[in-house]
Amino acid sequence: MPDITIVVLVVDMPTDKLILLEFILLLFCSRRVFILGPSHHVRLSSCTLSSVDRYETPLYDLFIDQQVYSELQRTGQFETMSVQTDEDEHSIEMHLPYIAKVMESRQGHFTIVPILVGSLSVEKEQMYGSIFAKYLADPENLFVISSDFCHWGQRFRYTYYDKSCGEIWQSIEKLDKMGMELIESLDPTAFTDYLRKYQNTICGRHPIGVLLNSIACLRQNGNGYKFSVKFNKYAQSGQCRAMKDSSVSYASAALTVQ
C-alpha cells in the first residue's frame, strides 16, 4: 500500500527538502486533499463544511469534493458554515495557494475537502476521528492539518514561564517540544492531558486531536497499518526575554501510514 503523508504545517525551509520532496511526490498520487483547520472567528462545538463548491486561488480554482461532503453530511454530525465565516477564517485559506502550486500539473484531477473544526470535547474528537478513519486509510487521500503552536504573551493571555529553562523563549520551546513529542507518540489521551495541564495555546489542538483519534481508531481495528510521525522543523516568531514580549511558535511534521 502506498504511503500517505499528513502535513501538520507545511513550511518551505532548506532543512525540509527531503520531507517536502516526499510530500510533493505523494500529492501527485492523491485524488483528494482534506484540510482540517481550527475556527478562530466563531464559536463552534462541531465540525463544519463549506457552503460553496470551489475556492479561488491566484493560480486556479480548487473544487470541493461534493461526494465526500454528502457522505459526511449523512452522518448527521456536520454543520454548514456561512459564506461570511468561510471568508473570515484563515486556517484553511492559508494552505490553498501551496496546494494549488504543488498540484498545478494535475489541475482538474483532484478535489479538496475543507473542514472547519470547532472546540470539540474529548468525546467529539473521538467520534470525528472514527468518521475520518476510513478516509485516512485510503491511499488516494492526503490530510493537511493546520495549526500553530504556543501563542505567548499578555496579548494572548498566556504567560506560562518555567524559569528553570532559562530565558522565556527557552521555556516556550521546551513546552512546545513536550507537546510535539506526545503527538509523535500518537497518543490522543496523553496529548489531551498535556493540554489540560499546561493550557498551551496550540490553535489547532482539536484538528490534531481528531487526527490522533483517527489513528487510534485504525489501530484498534487491528488492520495492520503502521504509523510514523516526525517533526522536522520548529521556529518562533521572536525570542521572548521579558514579560512585555510576545511570540507565536510554528512547527511542521509529516505522518506516514503504511
XYZ file of N, CA and C in Angstrom:
774
model
N 0.846 -1.183 0.000
C 0.000 0.000 0.000
C 0.889 1.243 0.000
N 0.594 2.265 -0.848
C 1.409 3.466 -0.875
C 1.346 4.195 0.459
N 2.406 4.973 0.743
C 2.386 5.808 1.936
C 1.385 6.940 1.757
N 0.868 7.404 2.878
C 0.063 8.611 2.907
C 0.798 9.578 3.809
N 0.934 10.826 3.399
C 1.583 11.801 4.249
C 0.571 12.816 4.734
N 0.552 13.064 6.038
C -0.295 14.078 6.620
C 0.598 15.189 7.101
N 0.393 16.394 6.619
C 1.256 17.502 6.953
C 0.573 18.353 8.010
N 1.197 18.495 9.167
C 0.635 19.321 10.228
C 0.739 20.791 9.838
N 1.882 21.210 9.342
C 2.057 22.569 8.847
C 3.198 22.554 7.852
N 2.939 22.960 6.633
C 3.958 22.923 5.595
C 4.787 24.198 5.666
N 6.093 24.066 5.793
C 6.972 25.227 5.779
C 8.056 24.992 4.740
N 8.360 26.002 3.960
C 9.353 25.870 2.892
C 10.695 26.377 3.398
N 11.431 25.495 4.040
C 12.746 25.840 4.574
C 13.760 24.830 4.048
N 15.017 25.219 3.843
C 16.014 24.319 3.250
C 16.139 22.987 3.956
N 16.027 22.945 5.277
C 16.203 21.694 6.007
C 15.036 20.748 5.810
N 13.963 21.228 5.161
C 12.786 20.391 4.958
C 12.763 19.755 3.568
N 13.857 19.831 2.821
C 13.834 19.416 1.422
C 13.369 17.975 1.243
N 13.881 17.062 2.064
C 13.520 15.656 1.908
C 12.044 15.441 2.192
N 11.564 16.016 3.308
C 10.154 15.884 3.654
C 9.298 16.542 2.585
N 9.719 17.726 2.113
C 8.948 18.438 1.106
C 8.886 17.645 -0.191
N 10.005 17.009 -0.581
C 10.025 16.201 -1.795
C 9.058 15.035 -1.670
N 9.085 14.359 -0.509
C 8.166 13.245 -0.287
C 6.724 13.737 -0.345
N 6.485 14.895 0.260
C 5.150 15.485 0.252
C 4.673 15.732 -1.176
N 5.550 16.293 -2.011
C 5.178 16.589 -3.392
C 4.879 15.306 -4.164
N 5.746 14.298 -4.017
C 5.529 13.040 -4.730
C 4.214 12.390 -4.321
N 3.891 12.469 -3.046
C 2.649 11.870 -2.573
C 1.442 12.673 -3.024
N 1.597 13.992 -3.109
C 0.500 14.804 -3.623
C 0.145 14.401 -5.046
N 1.171 14.056 -5.846
C 0.911 13.685 -7.227
C 0.108 12.392 -7.321
N 0.084 11.587 -6.250
C -0.693 10.354 -6.230
C -2.062 10.553 -5.595
N -2.334 11.748 -5.110
C -3.546 11.993 -4.337
C -4.676 12.502 -5.217
N -5.868 11.999 -4.931
C -7.067 12.464 -5.628
C -7.852 13.461 -4.792
N -7.638 13.420 -3.468
C -8.344 14.318 -2.559
C -7.373 14.848 -1.515
N -7.540 16.110 -1.183
C -6.753 16.712 -0.113
C -7.720 17.228 0.953
N -7.742 16.555 2.103
C -8.536 17.006 3.244
C -7.748 18.096 3.966
N -8.419 19.177 4.322
C -7.778 20.275 5.052
C -8.589 20.526 6.316
N -8.007 20.219 7.471
C -8.673 20.436 8.754
C -8.041 21.636 9.439
N -8.849 22.678 9.654
C -8.337 23.883 10.289
C -9.197 24.310 11.457
N -8.604 24.948 12.472
C -9.367 25.397 13.638
C -10.157 26.672 13.359
N -11.266 26.825 14.056
C -12.086 28.028 13.926
C -11.543 29.129 14.829
N -11.258 30.293 14.249
C -10.730 31.421 15.012
C -11.768 32.511 15.270
N -12.825 32.577 14.465
C -13.721 33.736 14.495
C -15.116 33.443 15.024
N -15.533 32.201 14.988
C -16.858 31.848 15.511
C -16.707 30.675 16.470
N -17.571 30.650 17.472
C -17.542 29.566 18.449
C -18.325 28.379 17.892
N -17.645 27.261 17.736
C -18.265 26.051 17.212
C -18.019 24.904 18.180
N -18.971 23.983 18.241
C -18.794 22.781 19.064
C -18.824 21.527 18.204
N -18.675 21.729 16.886
C -18.716 20.603 15.949
C -17.773 20.899 14.795
N -17.771 20.032 13.803
C -17.045 20.280 12.560
C -18.035 20.801 11.523
N -17.589 21.738 10.702
C -18.486 22.337 9.722
C -17.897 22.246 8.319
N -18.798 22.265 7.345
C -18.439 22.170 5.938
C -18.712 23.496 5.247
N -18.026 23.723 4.154
C -18.224 24.945 3.382
C -19.564 24.896 2.647
N -20.124 26.076 2.385
C -21.377 26.158 1.634
C -21.133 26.477 0.163
N -19.873 26.615 -0.230
C -19.556 26.906 -1.630
C -19.019 25.651 -2.307
N -18.895 25.689 -3.619
C -18.439 24.497 -4.339
C -16.995 24.589 -4.808
N -16.369 25.749 -4.589
C -14.971 25.906 -5.004
C -14.340 27.054 -4.218
N -13.014 27.013 -4.121
C -12.245 28.116 -3.549
C -11.367 28.698 -4.650
N -11.296 30.016 -4.719
C -10.438 30.677 -5.688
C -9.033 30.851 -5.110
N -8.032 30.634 -5.949
C -6.648 30.948 -5.586
C -6.065 31.798 -6.712
N -4.917 32.423 -6.518
C -4.305 33.203 -7.604
C -3.966 32.355 -8.828
N -3.860 31.039 -8.663
C -3.478 30.163 -9.769
C -4.688 29.614 -10.509
N -5.577 28.989 -9.777
C -6.796 28.427 -10.367
C -7.731 28.037 -9.237
N -8.970 27.688 -9.601
C -9.964 27.330 -8.593
C -9.751 25.901 -8.096
N -9.943 25.707 -6.798
C -9.897 24.377 -6.197
C -11.326 23.939 -5.913
N -11.714 22.806 -6.484
C -13.095 22.341 -6.361
C -13.262 21.447 -5.136
N -14.345 21.676 -4.414
C -14.647 20.898 -3.214
C -15.326 19.596 -3.613
N -14.920 18.513 -2.978
C -15.441 17.176 -3.296
C -16.852 17.029 -2.731
N -17.841 17.187 -3.593
C -19.233 17.148 -3.143
C -19.680 15.741 -2.759
N -19.070 14.720 -3.343
C -19.423 13.350 -2.971
C -19.017 13.069 -1.522
N -17.795 13.446 -1.166
C -17.343 13.251 0.214
C -18.170 14.118 1.161
N -18.456 15.346 0.758
C -19.304 16.211 1.586
C -20.656 15.551 1.858
N -21.241 14.946 0.834
C -22.539 14.274 1.009
C -22.419 13.116 1.989
N -21.329 12.363 1.892
C -21.104 11.251 2.823
C -20.988 11.757 4.258
N -20.269 12.850 4.439
C -20.106 13.413 5.777
C -21.428 13.960 6.311
N -22.194 14.612 5.453
C -23.484 15.156 5.880
C -24.445 14.057 6.313
N -24.355 12.907 5.675
C -25.264 11.805 6.021
C -24.990 11.241 7.418
N -23.831 11.537 7.989
C -23.566 11.084 9.357
C -24.378 11.877 10.374
N -24.869 13.041 9.972
C -25.625 13.895 10.878
C -24.765 14.649 11.880
N -23.456 14.630 11.704
C -22.539 15.227 12.676
C -21.857 16.500 12.174
N -22.230 16.950 10.977
C -21.568 18.113 10.392
C -22.574 19.226 10.120
N -22.181 20.455 10.451
C -22.968 21.631 10.132
C -22.365 22.304 8.901
N -23.044 23.327 8.407
C -22.555 24.081 7.253
C -22.265 25.508 7.680
N -21.073 25.984 7.394
C -20.700 27.350 7.776
C -21.250 28.354 6.770
N -21.450 29.575 7.223
C -21.890 30.639 6.330
C -20.730 31.082 5.447
N -21.059 31.755 4.352
C -20.019 32.284 3.468
C -19.160 33.295 4.223
N -19.788 34.096 5.091
C -19.039 35.083 5.866
C -18.008 34.419 6.770
N -18.420 33.339 7.449
C -17.483 32.596 8.298
C -16.344 32.034 7.464
N -16.683 31.493 6.298
C -15.687 30.926 5.392
C -14.671 31.989 4.977
N -15.169 33.171 4.631
C -14.282 34.237 4.162
C -13.419 34.806 5.290
N -13.944 34.802 6.511
C -13.202 35.371 7.635
C -12.086 34.453 8.132
N -12.252 33.149 7.958
C -11.315 32.175 8.527
C -10.065 32.013 7.659
N -8.896 32.019 8.312
C -7.633 31.910 7.574
C -6.970 30.544 7.684
N -7.398 29.706 8.624
C -6.660 28.467 8.909
C -6.680 27.490 7.739
N -7.745 27.510 6.960
C -7.816 26.680 5.752
C -7.242 27.442 4.562
N -7.618 28.709 4.453
C -7.238 29.534 3.307
C -5.734 29.582 3.082
N -4.962 29.655 4.165
C -3.518 29.849 4.016
C -2.828 28.680 3.318
N -3.446 27.511 3.315
C -2.834 26.344 2.676
C -3.202 26.223 1.193
N -4.239 26.918 0.769
C -4.759 26.716 -0.584
C -3.761 27.068 -1.688
N -3.052 28.211 -1.633
C -2.105 28.514 -2.714
C -0.982 27.487 -2.831
N -0.526 26.949 -1.694
C 0.544 25.952 -1.725
C 0.060 24.657 -2.372
N -1.145 24.246 -2.010
C -1.716 23.039 -2.616
C -1.897 23.242 -4.112
N -2.426 24.406 -4.494
C -2.643 24.690 -5.913
C -1.328 24.680 -6.686
N -0.270 25.234 -6.106
C 1.019 25.290 -6.795
C 1.611 23.902 -6.964
N 1.620 23.122 -5.891
C 2.206 21.784 -5.956
C 1.432 20.897 -6.924
N 0.122 21.077 -6.981
C -0.734 20.228 -7.816
C -1.015 20.844 -9.189
N -0.244 21.842 -9.563
C -0.537 22.606 -10.773
C -0.649 21.726 -12.012
N 0.216 20.744 -12.145
C 0.181 19.880 -13.329
C -0.991 18.903 -13.296
N -1.667 18.804 -12.151
C -2.803 17.893 -12.012
C -4.112 18.652 -11.864
N -4.106 19.880 -12.295
C -5.314 20.697 -12.222
C -6.489 19.975 -12.881
N -7.610 19.904 -12.168
C -8.790 19.224 -12.683
C -8.845 17.747 -12.369
N -7.788 17.213 -11.744
C -7.734 15.779 -11.446
C -7.709 15.492 -9.948
N -8.007 16.494 -9.147
C -8.092 16.278 -7.704
C -9.109 17.254 -7.119
N -9.583 16.937 -5.920
C -10.526 17.799 -5.213
C -10.002 18.065 -3.807
N -10.630 19.020 -3.140
C -10.278 19.306 -1.751
C -11.496 19.067 -0.864
N -11.214 18.795 0.419
C -12.285 18.575 1.401
C -11.979 19.449 2.616
N -12.387 20.731 2.584
C -12.117 21.616 3.720
C -13.073 21.350 4.880
N -12.515 21.264 6.089
C -13.293 21.017 7.303
C -12.876 22.049 8.351
N -13.824 22.854 8.824
C -13.544 23.789 9.906
C -13.890 23.106 11.228
N -12.909 23.015 12.107
C -13.044 22.243 13.346
C -13.261 23.181 14.532
N -14.329 22.937 15.283
C -14.645 23.763 16.441
C -13.947 23.295 17.700
N -14.364 23.863 18.833
C -13.813 23.477 20.140
C -14.506 22.197 20.591
N -13.902 21.086 20.294
C -14.533 19.782 20.491
C -14.224 19.214 21.870
N -15.193 18.509 22.422
C -14.953 17.728 23.631
C -14.104 16.515 23.268
N -13.571 15.853 24.281
C -12.795 14.635 24.043
C -13.644 13.604 23.316
N -14.903 13.494 23.732
C -15.804 12.519 23.108
C -16.037 12.844 21.638
N -16.153 14.130 21.318
C -16.372 14.505 19.922
C -15.108 14.318 19.088
N -13.952 14.556 19.667
C -12.714 14.271 18.932
C -12.645 12.791 18.578
N -13.051 11.942 19.501
C -13.069 10.503 19.241
C -14.083 10.162 18.160
N -15.249 10.774 18.229
C -16.304 10.493 17.262
C -15.895 10.920 15.854
N -15.382 12.141 15.732
C -14.944 12.595 14.414
C -13.727 11.799 13.937
N -12.879 11.394 14.864
C -11.747 10.548 14.494
C -12.200 9.256 13.854
N -13.258 8.664 14.390
C -13.773 7.416 13.818
C -14.397 7.652 12.448
N -15.005 8.824 12.249
C -15.597 9.145 10.943
C -14.509 9.295 9.880
N -13.430 9.981 10.229
C -12.372 10.245 9.247
C -11.414 9.075 9.065
N -11.506 8.056 9.916
C -10.545 6.949 9.861
C -10.521 6.276 8.492
N -11.686 6.030 7.915
C -11.713 5.325 6.625
C -11.082 6.167 5.517
N -11.201 7.486 5.635
C -10.581 8.361 4.642
C -9.070 8.423 4.845
N -8.642 8.388 6.087
C -7.211 8.373 6.382
C -6.551 7.102 5.867
N -7.292 5.997 5.883
C -6.751 4.710 5.433
C -6.685 4.596 3.913
N -7.336 5.503 3.199
C -7.379 5.455 1.737
C -6.115 6.095 1.168
N -5.276 5.344 0.442
C -4.013 5.889 -0.070
C -4.182 6.992 -1.111
N -5.408 7.206 -1.600
C -5.631 8.285 -2.558
C -5.941 9.613 -1.870
N -6.023 9.588 -0.547
C -6.313 10.802 0.216
C -5.068 11.322 0.912
N -4.985 12.639 1.016
C -3.933 13.282 1.791
C -4.596 14.244 2.769
N -4.065 14.319 3.987
C -4.619 15.209 5.005
C -3.625 16.324 5.334
N -4.099 17.539 5.347
C -3.330 18.688 5.816
C -3.994 19.176 7.102
N -3.238 19.198 8.190
C -3.745 19.653 9.477
C -3.131 21.016 9.775
N -3.958 22.027 9.918
C -3.485 23.398 10.082
C -3.376 23.757 11.560
N -2.196 24.212 11.971
C -2.006 24.602 13.371
C -0.745 25.430 13.546
N -0.798 26.388 14.476
C 0.397 26.985 15.046
C 0.666 26.267 16.364
N 1.724 26.701 17.057
C 1.937 26.189 18.412
C 1.773 27.350 19.396
N 2.592 27.442 20.411
C 2.319 28.362 21.520
C 2.174 29.824 21.073
N 1.095 30.458 21.511
C 0.901 31.900 21.387
C 1.201 32.479 22.776
N 2.367 33.090 22.927
C 2.814 33.510 24.262
C 2.821 35.027 24.371
N 2.351 35.530 25.509
C 2.389 36.959 25.786
C 1.087 37.448 26.383
N 1.132 38.645 26.936
C -0.051 39.199 27.581
C -1.192 39.407 26.594
N -0.873 39.719 25.343
C -1.947 39.919 24.363
C -2.653 38.617 24.021
N -2.006 37.476 24.303
C -2.642 36.171 24.116
C -3.193 35.613 25.435
N -2.992 36.377 26.512
C -3.423 35.954 27.854
C -2.818 34.598 28.241
N -1.568 34.418 27.849
C -0.850 33.189 28.207
C 0.608 33.534 28.450
N 1.061 33.376 29.696
C 2.429 33.748 30.052
C 3.103 32.674 30.913
N 2.807 31.410 30.633
C 3.470 30.327 31.365
C 4.986 30.458 31.195
N 5.711 30.349 32.322
C 7.170 30.502 32.277
C 7.811 29.615 33.334
N 8.580 28.651 32.882
C 9.363 27.792 33.763
C 10.777 28.369 33.813
N 11.092 29.082 34.890
C 12.366 29.790 34.987
C 13.569 28.856 34.979
N 13.344 27.589 35.316
C 14.462 26.641 35.320
C 14.993 26.370 33.913
N 14.234 26.770 32.894
C 14.646 26.551 31.500
C 15.592 27.637 30.999
N 15.668 28.759 31.743
C 16.487 29.874 31.287
C 15.617 31.032 30.839
N 15.851 31.518 29.623
C 15.056 32.615 29.067
C 13.619 32.154 28.798
N 12.718 33.141 28.666
C 11.309 32.826 28.404
C 11.170 31.999 27.135
N 11.892 32.386 26.079
C 11.750 31.676 24.808
C 12.195 30.221 24.925
N 13.141 29.956 25.813
C 13.587 28.579 26.027
C 12.522 27.766 26.762
N 11.813 28.416 27.679
C 10.694 27.767 28.361
C 9.586 27.431 27.372
N 9.319 28.360 26.451
C 8.297 28.131 25.424
C 8.693 26.949 24.544
N 9.953 26.929 24.135
C 10.426 25.839 23.274
C 10.296 24.488 23.968
N 10.668 24.434 25.241
C 10.546 23.177 25.977
C 9.090 22.741 26.062
N 8.199 23.697 26.330
C 6.772 23.401 26.422
C 6.237 22.877 25.093
N 6.587 23.560 24.003
C 6.126 23.134 22.679
C 6.651 21.747 22.327
N 7.931 21.527 22.575
C 8.524 20.248 22.177
C 8.000 19.094 23.016
N 7.546 19.398 24.227
C 6.876 18.385 25.028
C 5.592 17.934 24.314
N 4.834 18.906 23.806
C 3.624 18.574 23.059
C 3.928 17.863 21.754
N 4.985 18.283 21.070
C 5.371 17.648 19.816
C 5.735 16.184 20.027
N 6.440 15.905 21.125
C 6.808 14.515 21.422
C 5.571 13.660 21.679
N 4.563 14.245 22.315
C 3.333 13.498 22.574
C 2.568 13.241 21.279
N 2.599 14.195 20.363
C 1.981 13.976 19.051
C 2.721 12.862 18.319
N 4.046 12.873 18.392
C 4.836 11.810 17.760
C 4.543 10.447 18.378
N 4.137 10.431 19.639
C 3.793 9.159 20.292
C 2.434 8.641 19.842
N 1.664 9.494 19.141
C 0.349 9.126 18.591
C -0.637 8.716 19.686
N -0.526 9.358 20.842
C -1.386 9.042 21.982
C -2.338 10.208 22.235
N -3.598 10.124 21.787
C -4.522 11.247 21.956
C -4.803 11.584 23.413
N -4.852 10.586 24.280
C -5.124 10.833 25.694
C -3.985 11.606 26.342
N -2.753 11.221 26.044
C -1.591 11.916 26.605
C -1.532 13.361 26.111
N -1.883 13.591 24.848
C -1.881 14.945 24.298
C -2.952 15.793 24.976
N -4.133 15.219 25.194
C -5.209 15.933 25.887
C -4.807 16.269 27.317
N -4.191 15.323 28.011
C -3.743 15.558 29.388
C -2.708 16.680 29.441
N -1.814 16.706 28.476
C -0.800 17.768 28.383
C -1.457 19.139 28.221
N -2.463 19.214 27.347
C -3.158 20.481 27.128
C -3.894 20.931 28.382
N -4.497 19.993 29.079
C -5.198 20.337 30.317
C -4.227 20.843 31.381
N -3.055 20.241 31.457
C -2.088 20.607 32.491
C -1.440 21.953 32.220
N -1.008 22.175 30.990
C -0.235 23.375 30.685
C -1.039 24.459 29.963
N -2.221 24.097 29.440
C -3.061 25.069 28.721
C -2.316 25.716 27.551
N -1.386 25.004 26.950
C -0.635 25.569 25.833
C -1.594 26.003 24.727
N -1.351 27.204 24.206
C -2.269 27.831 23.258
C -2.002 27.361 21.829
N -2.116 26.073 21.606
C -1.956 25.477 20.274
C -3.296 25.606 19.558
N -3.369 26.465 18.546
C -4.678 26.785 17.970
C -5.305 25.581 17.261
N -4.483 24.681 16.738
C -5.013 23.521 16.031
C -5.100 22.273 16.879
N -5.239 22.453 18.195
C -5.255 21.281 19.081
C -6.406 20.333 18.770
N -7.554 20.869 18.360
C -8.685 19.981 18.073
C -8.537 19.263 16.725
N -8.113 19.933 15.647
C -7.793 19.174 14.433
C -6.726 18.105 14.671
N -5.702 18.444 15.463
C -4.678 17.447 15.791
C -5.298 16.306 16.578
N -6.184 16.642 17.525
C -6.862 15.617 18.314
C -7.702 14.688 17.465
N -8.386 15.249 16.459
C -9.180 14.421 15.545
C -8.268 13.465 14.784
N -7.141 13.980 14.292
C -6.189 13.131 13.575
C -5.680 11.998 14.459
N -5.266 12.320 15.682
C -4.744 11.294 16.586
C -5.799 10.241 16.896
N -7.051 10.662 16.999
C -8.117 9.696 17.266
C -8.451 8.859 16.033
N -8.260 9.399 14.839
C -8.413 8.592 13.624
C -7.374 7.479 13.602
N -6.148 7.835 13.963
C -5.080 6.839 14.027
C -5.405 5.782 15.072
N -5.865 6.222 16.244
C -6.215 5.283 17.313
C -7.315 4.329 16.866
N -8.285 4.845 16.115
C -9.379 4.012 15.611
C -8.858 2.941 14.664
N -7.971 3.316 13.757
C -7.406 2.351 12.814
C -6.564 1.310 13.537
N -5.840 1.733 14.554
C -5.041 0.789 15.337
C -5.927 -0.216 16.066
N -7.015 0.267 16.633
C -7.915 -0.604 17.387
C -8.564 -1.652 16.500
N -8.735 -1.305 15.231
C -9.363 -2.249 14.301
C -8.420 -3.373 13.891
N -7.151 -3.262 14.269
C -6.189 -4.323 14.010
C -5.987 -4.645 12.549
N -5.926 -3.593 11.718
C -5.806 -3.817 10.275
C -4.363 -3.819 9.779
N -3.406 -3.746 10.681
C -2.007 -3.876 10.284
C -1.338 -2.616 9.795
N -2.009 -1.470 9.870
C -1.376 -0.223 9.438
C -0.237 0.153 10.382
N 0.830 0.694 9.800
C 1.953 1.185 10.590
C 2.015 2.705 10.449
N 2.154 3.377 11.579
C 2.148 4.832 11.596
C 3.484 5.363 12.102
N 3.941 6.428 11.486
C 5.172 7.072 11.930
C 5.045 8.575 11.712
N 5.267 9.337 12.774
C 5.200 10.795 12.655
C 6.539 11.393 13.068
N 6.946 12.414 12.356
C 8.228 13.053 12.641
C 8.115 14.558 12.433
N 8.397 15.320 13.488
C 8.506 16.771 13.342
C 9.860 17.090 12.737
N 9.867 17.946 11.724
C 11.112 18.232 11.017
C 11.564 19.683 11.119
N 10.709 20.555 11.696
C 11.117 21.958 11.834
C 10.330 22.620 12.952
N 11.025 23.486 13.695
C 10.395 24.262 14.762
C 10.991 25.663 14.750
N 10.148 26.677 14.940
C 10.633 28.059 14.968
C 9.681 28.915 15.794
N 10.192 30.059 16.233
C 9.379 31.049 16.933
C 9.466 32.371 16.182
N 8.385 33.150 16.221
C 8.373 34.432 15.511
C 9.350 35.426 16.123
N 9.705 35.210 17.375
C 10.687 36.042 18.060
C 11.073 35.379 19.368
N 12.183 35.790 19.935
C 12.640 35.210 21.196
C 12.238 36.114 22.359
N 11.269 35.660 23.136
C 10.781 36.442 24.273
C 11.792 36.405 25.418
N 12.104 37.592 25.932
C 13.021 37.686 27.070
C 12.421 38.478 28.235
N 11.317 39.161 27.979
C 10.649 39.950 29.014
C 9.150 39.703 28.932
N 8.457 39.973 30.046
C 7.027 39.691 30.096
C 6.224 40.557 29.133
N 6.810 41.662 28.678
C 6.106 42.519 27.721
C 6.197 41.983 26.299
N 7.065 40.999 26.073
C 7.257 40.436 24.735
C 6.136 39.466 24.378
N 6.070 39.108 23.110
C 5.115 38.089 22.659
C 5.692 37.351 21.464
N 5.191 36.146 21.248
C 5.653 35.352 20.106
C 4.622 34.286 19.769
N 4.748 33.757 18.565
C 3.959 32.605 18.124
C 4.943 31.544 17.645
N 4.697 30.307 18.019
C 5.567 29.199 17.611
C 4.984 28.486 16.397
N 5.873 27.921 15.584
C 5.472 27.200 14.378
C 6.214 25.868 14.314
N 5.565 24.875 13.758
C 6.197 23.561 13.626
C 5.651 22.865 12.394
N 6.430 21.961 11.833
C 5.956 21.161 10.704
C 6.269 19.698 10.975
N 5.394 18.834 10.520
C 5.584 17.397 10.730
C 4.946 16.624 9.593
N 5.415 15.416 9.395
C 4.813 14.524 8.407
C 4.491 13.198 9.075
N 3.321 12.691 8.802
C 2.899 11.383 9.296
C 2.724 10.454 8.109
N 3.390 9.315 8.127
C 3.222 8.338 7.060
C 2.446 7.140 7.572
N 1.602 6.605 6.701
C 0.791 5.427 7.007
C 1.139 4.357 5.992
N 1.506 3.178 6.471
C 1.872 2.080 5.570
C 0.957 0.894 5.816
